[in-house]
């Protein structure tokens, strides 16, 4: 099929295609080097237009097409996600010490959340919208795990997180388990959202402890969502509110072009 593109494109075709290939092959799980090479050789502007249903004429239409590519990649990763497949776990002797800190600001600006006044808000498609205190959360059955955290900035580290299995928590509050998204708002203005199958994955933990101690401020006191099946930026620290929804909530980095699914 021949797709007609305007004669004079106001865009840099090579740069657009490079960006598209990167977005399609964001994770090694879905696309290995061979497939990436194939894409690099075979993806054309016409192909990109066809794939996305966008006519590529200017910066805005290119951005729309690239965003659609990224969302298609989310769908593919969602289909490939195996809810029963476990991420590797490690012996405690392999824990990275000290564990690295990371946030969109420096360590001197870490948010201090006050324990006594803290309440976790749970809203959206849930039956029980009461606000949770920390003692209430600590009274629920706890699990812990030693897993690897992978940050897209180029580092990874092994740590031990403990807390409430997030699937149990969602069932406990009567969440609509068929909803598409679970969103998170954090005390530092960070926000992110995840797919329901990952929320229900057995290794997804509403973590209250790090290395057997209450989560220190820099690692996200009073709680973070720890998912060894997802990249670092999908793991929100300092969670203030959790909501279940069918409306795409995006995220702090996701809205700036990071892949939304963010599987590792
Ligand atoms: N609230 C909040 N959560 C966040 C971030 C942030 O800036 N604020 N950064 C994310 C990123 S990019 C990484 S790599 C991890 C870092 O977690 P750590 O400090 O425990 O290593 O937190 C993630 N969750
Ligand atoms: Mo990260």
XYZ file of C-alpha atoms and ligand atoms in Angstrom, residues 102 149 151-153 232-233, ligand 2:
8
model
C 16.918 8.845 43.406
C 15.419 -2.184 41.279
C 16.468 2.710 36.978
C 16.440 3.933 33.359
C 19.195 6.379 34.276
C 12.245 2.409 38.970
C 10.148 5.409 37.887
Mo 14.667 5.992 38.058
